[in-house]
């Protein structure tokens, strides 16, 4: 075992962030000149940069699956698309009526209301439902729930901003340097 | 590879057909982009099955929201953001024994028909396994946005500007995420440097 115990090399504190960007080739022209000049005279920062060069490329993961994997992938994907398409076909007819509602909260509310209405419809009009589709009642009802989640998806695209806030809060909480 | 009849059709046309309900058109989009999508998901999951599930989940989300694609960007750019959002939310589902994890994710994931030019010495192999596990653990410990910024830069080679656009945040914020992620990873991995 060649693994040794040693602390991470420390660059000069005020140059630390620039040095990371320097490593990735993301510093401005002036900052690059600054870094170059500093690196000439600072052994600690040179060592820090060398450590990034040896360490960071090793963190990437690579995988080259065989052809059989890709064939399975496509088959499985088609199955999943089938399942989604099937649940969407009848759902679209209903949700089309409330689709113009712009507020996610309203949409979610509408979904729940519809789920409730549907349950009642299914309970009260079982004969009628069965004549138009072969799906068992329970299955049809269960399909409503994932669709409700999907309506929320694009509001989840704003999740990044919420996470930012969360990280700030937890960052303050655990007080890491 | 045999030329498929859809080979000359652009993504835009396929999207237009998919928006009209043509399932085959969407399946062709999956065929075109599945390998790229999988590799990106693998950067996050570091596990073959989970990377497959993640990338497929992104395709399913693209499929159910295809009507919202407005063509202002290419399909892949639009899909890429969905994929990154799915990956950003990713947390390893079930904790497996770390010892078997390296075997499953690295050894068994090597194409069995591929013979390495330089067989890895047992000692090197042990270190590689140790490094693999340590990187995985260190990445999992990072806050989601730091991990995402780091993977998009370090593994996928996006520019800071592209990462900011993908993550819908300021370039300065991306730089801070990246710096923090690199600092944390270096601390976790110093012994391998
Ligand atoms: Zn220095």
Coordinates of C-alpha atoms and ligand atoms in Angstrom, one line a residue:
Chain A
X1 CA 0.0 0.0 0.0
X2 CA 1.6 3.3 -1.1
X3 CA -1.1 5.5 0.3
X4 CA 0.3 8.0 2.7
X5 CA -1.2 10.2 5.3
X6 CA -0.7 13.9 4.5
X7 CA -2.7 17.1 4.7
X8 CA -4.0 18.8 1.6
X9 CA -1.5 21.4 0.4
X10 CA -2.5 24.9 1.2
X11 CA -2.2 27.8 -1.3
X12 CA -2.0 31.4 -0.2
X13 CA -5.5 32.1 1.1
X14 CA -6.3 35.1 -1.1
X15 CA -5.2 33.3 -4.2
X16 CA -7.0 30.0 -3.4
X17 CA -10.2 30.5 -5.5
X18 CA -8.3 32.1 -8.4
X19 CA -5.9 29.1 -8.4
X20 CA -8.9 26.7 -8.8
X21 CA -10.2 28.8 -11.7
X22 CA -6.6 29.0 -13.1
X23 CA -6.4 25.2 -13.1
X24 CA -9.7 25.0 -15.0
X25 CA -8.5 27.8 -17.4
X26 CA -11.3 30.0 -16.3
X27 CA -9.4 33.1 -15.0
X28 CA -9.6 36.5 -16.7
X29 CA -6.5 37.7 -18.6
X30 CA -5.5 40.0 -15.8
X31 CA -6.0 37.4 -13.1
X32 CA -4.0 34.9 -15.1
X33 CA -1.0 37.4 -15.2
X34 CA -1.4 37.8 -11.5
X35 CA -1.4 34.0 -10.9
X36 CA 1.6 33.5 -13.2
X37 CA 3.6 36.2 -11.4
X38 CA 2.7 34.8 -8.0
X39 CA 3.4 31.2 -8.9
X40 CA 6.9 32.1 -10.0
X41 CA 7.7 33.2 -6.5
X42 CA 5.5 31.0 -4.3
X43 CA 6.4 27.4 -3.7
X44 CA 3.2 26.6 -1.7
X45 CA 0.9 27.7 -4.5
X46 CA 3.0 25.8 -7.1
X47 CA 2.6 22.7 -5.0
X48 CA -1.1 23.3 -4.6
X49 CA -1.5 23.6 -8.3
X50 CA 0.5 20.5 -8.9
X51 CA -1.7 18.6 -6.4
X52 CA -4.9 19.7 -8.3
X53 CA -3.3 18.5 -11.5
X54 CA -2.6 15.1 -10.2
X55 CA -5.7 14.7 -8.1
X56 CA -8.7 16.2 -9.9
X57 CA -8.5 14.2 -13.1
X58 CA -8.6 11.0 -11.0
X59 CA -12.1 11.9 -9.7
X60 CA -13.9 11.4 -13.0
X61 CA -15.8 8.2 -13.5
X62 CA -15.8 6.4 -16.9
X63 CA -18.0 3.6 -18.1
X64 CA -18.2 1.9 -21.5
X65 CA -21.0 -0.6 -21.4
X66 CA -21.1 -3.4 -24.0
X67 CA -23.6 -3.3 -26.9
X68 CA -26.0 -5.6 -25.1
X69 CA -26.4 -3.0 -22.4
X70 CA -27.6 -0.4 -25.0
X71 CA -30.1 -2.8 -26.5
X72 CA -31.5 -3.5 -23.0
X73 CA -31.6 0.2 -22.4
X74 CA -33.7 0.9 -25.5
X75 CA -36.1 -2.0 -24.7
X76 CA -36.6 -0.8 -21.2
X77 CA -37.0 2.7 -22.3
X78 CA -39.8 1.7 -24.7
X79 CA -41.5 -0.2 -21.9
X80 CA -41.4 2.9 -19.6
X81 CA -42.6 5.1 -22.4
X82 CA -45.5 2.7 -23.1
X83 CA -46.5 2.9 -19.4
X84 CA -46.4 6.7 -19.4
X85 CA -48.1 7.1 -22.7
X86 CA -50.9 4.7 -21.6
X87 CA -51.6 6.6 -18.4
X88 CA -51.4 9.9 -20.3
X89 CA -53.9 9.2 -23.0
X90 CA -57.0 9.2 -20.8
X91 CA -55.5 11.6 -18.3
X92 CA -54.9 14.2 -21.0
X93 CA -58.6 14.3 -21.9
X94 CA -59.4 15.2 -18.3
X95 CA -56.5 17.5 -17.5
X96 CA -57.0 19.4 -20.8
X97 CA -59.9 21.0 -19.2
X98 CA -57.8 22.6 -16.4
X99 CA -54.5 22.9 -18.2
X100 CA -54.7 26.8 -18.7
X101 CA -54.4 27.2 -14.9
X102 CA -50.9 28.8 -14.5
X103 CA -50.2 28.4 -10.8
X104 CA -48.7 25.1 -9.7
X105 CA -50.6 25.2 -6.4
X106 CA -53.9 25.5 -8.2
X107 CA -52.9 22.8 -10.6
X108 CA -52.1 20.5 -7.7
X109 CA -55.3 21.4 -6.1
X110 CA -57.2 20.7 -9.3
X111 CA -55.4 17.3 -9.6
X112 CA -56.5 16.3 -6.1
X113 CA -60.0 17.5 -6.8
X114 CA -60.0 15.5 -10.0
X115 CA -58.7 12.4 -8.2
X116 CA -61.5 12.7 -5.7
X117 CA -64.1 13.3 -8.4
X118 CA -62.7 10.3 -10.3
X119 CA -62.9 8.1 -7.3
X120 CA -66.5 9.1 -6.9
X121 CA -67.2 8.6 -10.6
X122 CA -65.5 5.2 -10.5
X123 CA -67.5 4.2 -7.4
X124 CA -70.8 5.5 -8.7
X125 CA -70.5 4.6 -12.4
X126 CA -68.5 1.4 -12.5
X127 CA -70.6 -0.1 -15.3
X128 CA -70.0 2.9 -17.5
X129 CA -66.3 3.1 -16.8
X130 CA -65.7 -0.5 -17.6
X131 CA -67.4 -0.2 -21.0
X132 CA -64.8 2.4 -22.1
X133 CA -61.6 0.9 -20.7
X134 CA -60.3 -2.4 -19.4
X135 CA -58.2 -0.8 -16.7
X136 CA -59.1 -2.0 -13.2
X137 CA -60.5 0.8 -11.0
X138 CA -57.6 0.8 -8.5
X139 CA -55.0 1.0 -11.2
X140 CA -56.7 3.9 -12.8
X141 CA -56.8 5.8 -9.5
X142 CA -53.2 5.0 -8.8
X143 CA -52.2 6.6 -12.1
X144 CA -53.5 9.9 -11.0
X145 CA -50.8 10.3 -8.3
X146 CA -47.7 10.2 -10.5
X147 CA -49.3 12.6 -12.9
X148 CA -49.8 15.0 -10.1
X149 CA -46.1 14.8 -9.4
X150 CA -45.3 15.5 -13.0
X151 CA -47.3 18.6 -13.0
X152 CA -45.0 19.9 -10.3
X153 CA -41.9 19.0 -12.2
X154 CA -41.4 22.4 -13.9
X155 CA -41.9 24.2 -10.7
X156 CA -39.1 21.9 -9.4
X157 CA -36.8 23.4 -12.1
X158 CA -36.8 26.3 -9.7
X159 CA -35.5 23.9 -7.1
X160 CA -31.9 25.1 -7.6
X161 CA -32.8 28.5 -6.1
X162 CA -34.4 26.9 -3.1
X163 CA -31.4 24.6 -2.6
X164 CA -29.2 27.7 -2.7
X165 CA -31.2 29.2 0.2
X166 CA -31.1 25.8 2.0
X167 CA -27.4 25.5 1.6
X168 CA -26.8 29.0 2.9
X169 CA -29.0 28.2 6.0
X170 CA -27.3 24.9 6.7
X171 CA -23.9 26.4 5.9
X172 CA -24.5 29.0 8.7
X173 CA -25.8 26.2 10.9
X174 CA -22.8 23.9 10.9
X175 CA -20.3 26.7 10.6
X176 CA -17.8 25.0 8.3
X177 CA -14.9 27.2 7.1
Chain B
X1 CA -23.8 0.9 -38.2
X2 CA -26.6 0.7 -40.7
X3 CA -28.2 4.0 -41.7
X4 CA -31.6 4.3 -40.2
X5 CA -34.4 5.8 -42.3
X6 CA -34.6 8.7 -39.7
X7 CA -30.8 9.4 -39.9
X8 CA -31.2 12.5 -42.0
X9 CA -34.0 14.0 -40.1
X10 CA -33.0 16.8 -37.7
X11 CA -33.9 16.7 -34.0
X12 CA -36.3 19.6 -34.5
X13 CA -38.4 17.6 -37.0
X14 CA -38.4 14.7 -34.6
X15 CA -39.5 16.9 -31.7
X16 CA -42.3 18.4 -33.9
X17 CA -43.5 14.8 -34.7
X18 CA -43.2 13.8 -31.1
X19 CA -45.3 16.8 -30.1
X20 CA -48.0 15.6 -32.4
X21 CA -47.9 12.2 -30.6
X22 CA -45.5 10.3 -32.7
X23 CA -43.9 7.8 -30.3
X24 CA -41.4 6.5 -32.8
X25 CA -40.0 10.0 -33.3
X26 CA -39.4 10.4 -29.6
X27 CA -37.8 6.9 -29.5
X28 CA -35.4 8.1 -32.2
X29 CA -34.5 11.1 -30.0
X30 CA -33.7 8.7 -27.2
X31 CA -31.5 6.6 -29.5
X32 CA -29.6 9.6 -30.6
X33 CA -28.9 10.9 -27.1
X34 CA -29.0 7.9 -24.8
X35 CA -25.2 7.4 -24.7
X36 CA -24.4 11.0 -23.8
X37 CA -27.2 11.1 -21.3
X38 CA -26.0 7.9 -19.7
X39 CA -22.4 9.1 -19.4
X40 CA -23.6 12.3 -17.7
X41 CA -25.8 10.3 -15.3
X42 CA -22.9 8.0 -14.6
X43 CA -20.7 11.0 -13.5
X44 CA -23.3 11.6 -10.8
X45 CA -24.3 8.1 -9.8
X46 CA -21.0 6.2 -10.4
X47 CA -23.2 3.1 -10.8
X48 CA -24.4 1.4 -14.0
X49 CA -28.0 0.6 -12.9
X50 CA -28.6 3.9 -11.2
X51 CA -27.1 5.8 -14.1
X52 CA -29.4 4.0 -16.5
X53 CA -32.4 4.7 -14.3
X54 CA -31.5 8.4 -13.9
X55 CA -31.0 9.0 -17.6
X56 CA -34.2 7.1 -18.4
X57 CA -36.1 9.2 -15.9
X58 CA -34.9 12.3 -17.6
X59 CA -36.1 11.0 -21.0
X60 CA -39.5 10.2 -19.5
X61 CA -39.7 13.8 -18.1
X62 CA -38.8 15.2 -21.5
X63 CA -41.4 12.9 -23.1
X64 CA -44.3 14.0 -20.8
X65 CA -43.3 17.7 -21.2
X66 CA -42.4 17.7 -24.9
X67 CA -45.3 20.0 -25.6
X68 CA -43.5 22.7 -23.5
X69 CA -40.4 22.5 -25.6
X70 CA -40.5 25.8 -27.6
X71 CA -37.5 25.3 -29.9
X72 CA -35.6 28.3 -28.7
X73 CA -32.7 26.0 -28.0
X74 CA -31.9 22.7 -29.5
X75 CA -33.6 19.6 -28.1
X76 CA -30.4 18.4 -26.5
X77 CA -29.8 21.7 -24.7
X78 CA -33.3 21.6 -23.3
X79 CA -33.0 17.9 -22.4
X80 CA -29.6 18.4 -20.8
X81 CA -31.1 20.8 -18.3
X82 CA -33.8 18.3 -17.4
X83 CA -31.2 15.6 -17.0
X84 CA -28.9 17.8 -14.8
X85 CA -32.0 18.6 -12.6
X86 CA -32.8 14.9 -12.3
X87 CA -29.1 14.2 -11.4
X88 CA -29.0 17.1 -9.0
X89 CA -31.8 15.5 -7.0
X90 CA -30.0 12.2 -7.0
X91 CA -29.2 10.5 -3.8
X92 CA -27.9 6.9 -3.7
X93 CA -31.0 4.8 -3.0
X94 CA -29.7 2.0 -0.9
X95 CA -26.4 2.0 0.8
X96 CA -24.4 -1.0 -0.3
X97 CA -21.4 -2.5 1.4
X98 CA -18.4 -0.3 0.2
X99 CA -16.3 -3.4 -0.5
X100 CA -18.7 -4.8 -3.1
X101 CA -19.4 -1.4 -4.6
X102 CA -16.1 -1.0 -6.3
X103 CA -16.3 -4.5 -7.8
X104 CA -19.7 -3.8 -9.2
X105 CA -19.1 -0.4 -10.5
X106 CA -15.7 -0.7 -11.9
X107 CA -14.7 -4.3 -12.5
X108 CA -17.9 -5.7 -13.7
X109 CA -18.6 -2.6 -15.8
X110 CA -15.6 -3.2 -17.9
X111 CA -16.6 -4.6 -21.3
X112 CA -15.8 -8.4 -21.0
X113 CA -14.5 -8.4 -24.5
X114 CA -12.0 -5.7 -23.8
X115 CA -8.5 -6.9 -22.8
X116 CA -6.5 -4.2 -21.0
X117 CA -3.1 -3.5 -22.6
X118 CA -1.4 -3.1 -19.2
X119 CA -2.9 -5.4 -16.6
X120 CA -3.2 -3.5 -13.3
X121 CA -0.9 -4.8 -10.5
X122 CA -2.8 -6.0 -7.4
X123 CA -1.4 -3.1 -5.3
X124 CA -2.5 -0.5 -7.8
X125 CA -5.8 -2.2 -8.0
X126 CA -6.4 -1.9 -4.3
X127 CA -5.5 1.8 -4.4
X128 CA -7.8 2.4 -7.3
X129 CA -10.6 0.7 -5.4
X130 CA -9.9 2.8 -2.3
X131 CA -9.7 6.0 -4.4
X132 CA -13.0 5.1 -6.2
X133 CA -14.8 4.6 -2.9
X134 CA -13.3 7.7 -1.3
X135 CA -14.2 9.9 -4.3
X136 CA -17.8 8.6 -4.3
X137 CA -18.1 9.2 -0.6
X138 CA -16.6 12.7 -0.8
X139 CA -18.9 13.7 -3.7
X140 CA -21.9 12.4 -1.8
X141 CA -21.0 14.6 1.2
X142 CA -21.0 17.8 -0.9
X143 CA -24.1 19.9 -1.0
X144 CA -26.1 19.2 -4.2
X145 CA -25.2 22.4 -6.0
X146 CA -21.5 22.2 -5.2
X147 CA -21.4 18.6 -6.4
X148 CA -23.3 19.6 -9.6
X149 CA -21.0 22.5 -10.4
X150 CA -18.0 20.4 -9.8
X151 CA -19.1 17.5 -12.0
X152 CA -20.2 19.8 -14.8
X153 CA -16.8 21.5 -14.8
X154 CA -14.4 18.7 -13.8
X155 CA -16.0 15.7 -15.5
X156 CA -18.0 17.3 -18.3
X157 CA -15.8 20.2 -19.1
X158 CA -18.5 22.9 -19.3
X159 CA -17.4 26.5 -19.1
X160 CA -18.4 28.5 -16.0
X161 CA -20.9 30.4 -18.2
X162 CA -22.5 27.2 -19.4
X163 CA -22.8 25.8 -15.9
X164 CA -24.4 29.1 -14.7
X165 CA -26.9 28.9 -17.5
X166 CA -27.7 25.2 -16.9
X167 CA -28.0 25.7 -13.1
X168 CA -29.9 29.0 -13.6
X169 CA -27.5 30.9 -11.3
X170 CA -24.8 33.6 -11.5
X171 CA -21.3 32.9 -12.7
X172 CA -19.9 34.1 -9.4
X173 CA -22.1 31.6 -7.5
X174 CA -20.8 28.8 -9.7
X175 CA -17.2 29.9 -9.0
X176 CA -17.9 29.8 -5.3
X177 CA -19.5 26.3 -5.5
X178 CA -16.6 25.0 -7.6
X179 CA -14.0 26.4 -5.2
X180 CA -15.7 24.9 -2.2
X181 CA -16.2 21.5 -3.9
X182 CA -12.5 21.4 -4.9
X183 CA -11.4 22.3 -1.4
X184 CA -13.5 19.7 0.2
X185 CA -12.4 17.0 -2.3
X186 CA -8.8 17.8 -1.9
X187 CA -9.1 17.5 1.9
X188 CA -10.8 14.1 1.5
X189 CA -8.3 12.8 -1.1
X190 CA -5.0 14.4 -0.1
X191 CA -3.4 11.1 0.6
X192 CA -3.8 10.0 -3.0
X193 CA -2.1 13.1 -4.5
Ligands
LIG1 ZN1 1.2 31.5 -2.8

